[in-house]
Short mmCIF file of C-alpha atoms in Angstrom, two decimals:
data_model
loop_
_atom_site.label_atom_id
_atom_site.label_comp_id
_atom_site.label_asym_id
_atom_site.label_seq_id
_atom_site.Cartn_x
_atom_site.Cartn_y
_atom_site.Cartn_z
CA MET A 204 -42.59 5.58 11.52
CA LYS A 205 -40.19 8.40 12.31
CA ASN A 206 -37.37 5.84 12.93
CA ALA A 207 -38.12 4.10 9.62
CA ILE A 208 -37.87 7.41 7.72
CA LEU A 209 -34.57 8.22 9.45
CA LEU A 210 -33.23 4.73 8.61
CA LEU A 211 -34.28 5.01 4.95
CA SER A 212 -32.74 8.49 4.73
CA ALA A 213 -29.46 7.22 6.19
CA LEU A 214 -29.39 4.27 3.77
CA THR A 215 -30.13 6.52 0.80
CA VAL A 216 -27.33 8.90 1.74
CA SER A 217 -24.88 6.02 2.29
CA LEU A 218 -25.66 4.07 -0.91
CA PRO A 219 -23.04 5.93 -2.98
CA THR A 220 -20.47 5.07 -0.30
CA PHE A 221 -21.42 1.37 -0.37
CA ALA A 222 -21.36 1.36 -4.17
CA ALA A 223 -17.90 2.97 -4.23
CA GLN A 224 -16.55 0.43 -1.74
CA GLN A 225 -17.97 -2.49 -3.66
CA SER A 226 -16.58 -1.42 -7.03
CA HIS A 227 -13.15 -2.82 -6.10
CA ASN A 228 -14.03 -5.63 -3.69
CA PRO A 229 -12.77 -8.74 -5.51
CA TYR A 230 -9.08 -9.10 -6.36
CA LEU A 231 -6.55 -11.55 -7.73
CA TYR A 232 -2.85 -11.78 -6.89
CA PHE A 233 0.35 -13.64 -7.71
CA GLY A 234 3.09 -14.10 -5.13
CA THR A 235 6.57 -15.57 -4.92
CA GLY A 236 9.35 -15.73 -2.38
CA ASN A 237 11.10 -18.23 -0.17
CA VAL A 238 8.33 -19.71 1.96
CA SER A 239 9.90 -23.13 2.32
CA PHE A 240 9.60 -26.10 4.59
CA ASP A 241 12.13 -26.55 7.37
CA VAL A 242 13.23 -30.19 7.13
CA PRO A 243 16.58 -30.50 8.95
CA ASP A 244 15.70 -34.07 9.97
CA ILE A 245 16.45 -35.29 6.45
CA GLY A 246 19.70 -33.52 5.65
CA SER A 247 21.11 -30.20 4.59
CA GLU A 248 19.86 -27.91 1.85
CA ARG A 249 21.53 -28.34 -1.55
CA ASN A 250 20.81 -24.76 -2.59
CA SER A 251 19.53 -21.60 -0.99
CA ASP A 252 15.80 -21.09 -0.46
CA TRP A 253 15.91 -18.49 -3.22
CA SER A 254 17.06 -21.04 -5.82
CA THR A 255 13.70 -22.84 -5.53
CA PRO A 256 11.12 -20.10 -4.87
CA HIS A 257 7.52 -20.88 -4.09
CA PHE A 258 4.61 -19.65 -6.20
CA THR A 259 1.24 -18.48 -4.88
CA LEU A 260 -2.00 -17.69 -6.69
CA GLY A 261 -4.69 -16.04 -4.61
CA TRP A 262 -8.04 -14.41 -4.98
CA GLY A 263 -9.91 -12.43 -2.39
CA TYR A 264 -12.93 -10.41 -1.46
CA ASN A 265 -12.98 -7.35 0.80
CA VAL A 266 -15.89 -7.58 3.20
CA ASN A 267 -15.05 -4.02 4.32
CA PRO A 268 -11.91 -1.83 4.18
CA HIS A 269 -10.36 -3.76 7.08
CA LEU A 270 -11.38 -7.41 6.51
CA ALA A 271 -10.90 -9.68 3.50
CA PHE A 272 -11.16 -13.41 2.88
CA GLU A 273 -8.82 -15.09 0.40
CA GLY A 274 -8.50 -18.41 -1.35
CA VAL A 275 -4.88 -19.47 -1.81
CA LEU A 276 -3.00 -22.02 -3.96
CA ARG A 277 0.73 -22.44 -3.26
CA TYR A 278 3.47 -24.67 -4.66
CA SER A 279 6.89 -24.87 -3.04
CA ARG A 280 9.91 -27.09 -3.48
CA ASN A 281 12.92 -27.87 -1.30
CA GLU A 282 16.11 -29.61 -2.34
CA ARG A 283 17.99 -31.69 0.25
CA GLU A 284 21.01 -33.95 0.36
CA VAL A 285 21.27 -36.97 2.66
CA ASN A 286 24.49 -39.01 2.66
CA GLY A 287 25.22 -37.97 -0.92
CA VAL A 288 21.67 -38.72 -2.12
CA GLU A 289 19.73 -35.79 -3.55
CA LEU A 290 16.09 -35.43 -2.50
CA ASP A 291 13.36 -33.11 -3.77
CA LEU A 292 10.38 -32.21 -1.63
CA HIS A 293 7.28 -30.86 -3.38
CA HIS A 294 4.47 -29.22 -1.43
CA TYR A 295 1.04 -28.51 -2.91
CA GLN A 296 -1.26 -26.35 -0.78
CA ALA A 297 -4.80 -24.99 -1.02
CA GLY A 298 -6.44 -22.96 1.69
CA ILE A 299 -8.37 -19.99 2.96
CA SER A 300 -7.17 -16.86 4.77
CA ALA A 301 -8.72 -14.11 6.85
CA VAL A 302 -6.82 -10.84 6.34
CA LEU A 303 -7.07 -7.83 8.66
CA GLN A 304 -5.71 -4.53 7.32
CA SER A 305 -5.17 -1.17 8.98
CA ASP A 306 -6.05 2.25 7.63
CA ASN A 307 -3.37 4.01 5.59
CA LEU A 308 -0.39 5.06 7.68
CA GLY A 309 -0.70 8.84 7.74
CA ASP A 310 -0.87 10.40 4.27
CA THR A 311 0.89 7.45 2.62
CA PRO A 312 -0.62 4.67 0.48
CA LEU A 313 0.93 2.16 2.94
CA SER A 314 -0.88 0.07 5.52
CA VAL A 315 -0.04 -2.96 7.65
CA PHE A 316 -1.90 -6.25 7.63
CA GLY A 317 -2.04 -9.62 9.32
CA ARG A 318 -3.39 -12.94 8.15
CA ALA A 319 -4.43 -16.31 9.55
CA THR A 320 -4.52 -19.20 7.06
CA ALA A 321 -5.61 -22.84 7.06
CA MET A 322 -4.00 -24.88 4.26
CA GLY A 323 -4.70 -28.40 3.10
CA THR A 324 -1.26 -29.70 2.12
CA LYS A 325 0.06 -32.60 0.06
CA ALA A 326 3.80 -33.23 0.49
CA GLU A 327 5.81 -35.55 -1.75
CA LEU A 328 9.44 -36.66 -1.42
CA TYR A 329 11.36 -37.74 -4.54
CA VAL A 330 14.77 -38.99 -5.49
CA PRO A 331 15.18 -36.86 -8.65
CA ASP A 332 14.60 -38.70 -11.92
CA VAL A 333 14.09 -41.99 -10.08
CA GLN A 334 10.97 -42.39 -7.96
CA LYS A 335 8.62 -41.03 -5.34
CA VAL A 336 9.94 -42.14 -1.95
CA ASP A 337 7.27 -40.88 0.43
CA ASP A 338 4.22 -38.65 0.70
CA ASP A 339 1.98 -37.27 3.39
CA SER A 340 -0.99 -34.95 3.63
CA GLY A 341 -2.75 -32.94 6.28
CA ALA A 342 -3.63 -29.42 7.32
CA LEU A 343 -1.23 -26.62 8.20
CA PHE A 344 -2.07 -23.35 9.91
CA ASN A 345 0.01 -20.22 9.50
CA LEU A 346 0.14 -16.59 10.48
CA GLY A 347 1.50 -13.77 8.38
CA ALA A 348 2.10 -10.05 8.70
CA GLY A 349 3.45 -7.37 6.44
CA VAL A 350 3.14 -4.09 4.59
CA HIS A 351 0.54 -3.36 1.90
CA TRP A 352 1.13 -0.63 -0.72
CA ASP A 353 -1.74 0.70 -2.86
CA MET A 354 0.14 1.58 -6.05
CA ASN A 355 -3.07 3.01 -7.56
CA LYS A 356 -6.80 2.19 -7.51
CA GLU A 357 -6.32 -1.10 -9.37
CA TYR A 358 -2.93 -2.50 -8.33
CA TRP A 359 -1.31 -3.22 -4.98
CA LEU A 360 1.91 -4.77 -3.71
CA ARG A 361 2.47 -6.69 -0.48
CA ALA A 362 5.57 -7.83 1.36
CA GLU A 363 4.93 -10.29 4.17
CA TYR A 364 6.48 -12.79 6.53
CA ILE A 365 4.65 -16.14 6.86
CA TYR A 366 5.16 -18.63 9.70
CA SER A 367 3.50 -22.01 10.33
CA VAL A 368 2.10 -22.35 13.83
CA ALA A 369 0.33 -25.72 13.90
CA ASP A 370 -0.40 -28.83 11.87
CA MET A 371 -2.92 -31.62 11.82
CA GLY A 372 -2.44 -35.04 10.25
CA PHE A 373 1.28 -34.89 9.45
CA GLU A 374 3.44 -37.62 10.92
CA ASN A 375 6.75 -36.96 9.17
CA PHE A 376 8.85 -33.88 8.52
CA TYR A 377 6.52 -31.84 6.32
CA ASP A 378 4.92 -29.67 8.97
CA ARG A 379 7.11 -26.57 9.54
CA TYR A 380 7.77 -23.63 7.24
CA ASP A 381 8.40 -19.92 7.19
CA GLY A 382 9.68 -17.24 4.86
CA VAL A 383 8.91 -14.05 3.00
CA GLN A 384 6.59 -13.46 0.10
CA ILE A 385 6.09 -10.56 -2.33
CA SER A 386 2.64 -10.37 -3.96
CA LEU A 387 1.26 -8.23 -6.78
CA GLY A 388 -2.50 -7.89 -6.84
CA LYS A 389 -5.19 -6.42 -9.10
CA ARG A 390 -8.63 -5.30 -8.00
CA PHE A 391 -11.66 -5.85 -10.24
#
């Protein structure tokens, strides 16, 4: 009985802490950058990676101050040239991430984070304004790391490097990518 009273007392004292943590658990973010597929097997790039940025929409939930799970949608495009023929590669991705985040670095609103992501991916290759030439789909796995800045209680900004580490189901040239991404997020 004594242990039950101590447990109830501890829970009662900690409820305001749990309530404060849960008030900003879910969040939504938009990201862009140059996370692009490395496809040297089919020619050289027509433009820089920055001329065709990728776009990411994500939503997440903080399980605790150090662990979050995110859903991610990403679209990226590469432009290539092979023997004078222009090619466009479109990549549509949907996945889930686990994100680990440190405490704030000293007295700053900055922290570091790392992520592991599994992405279902649909890749399509086009000759612009003519036809779809090829497509493939499978799963890609990537790791990311970066810096997180809490701008205030509602908004945050992230800068991260993302690198693909493995694939499953891809037989062609759609399975390698890396790059940087900047994301702006809002807590709810």
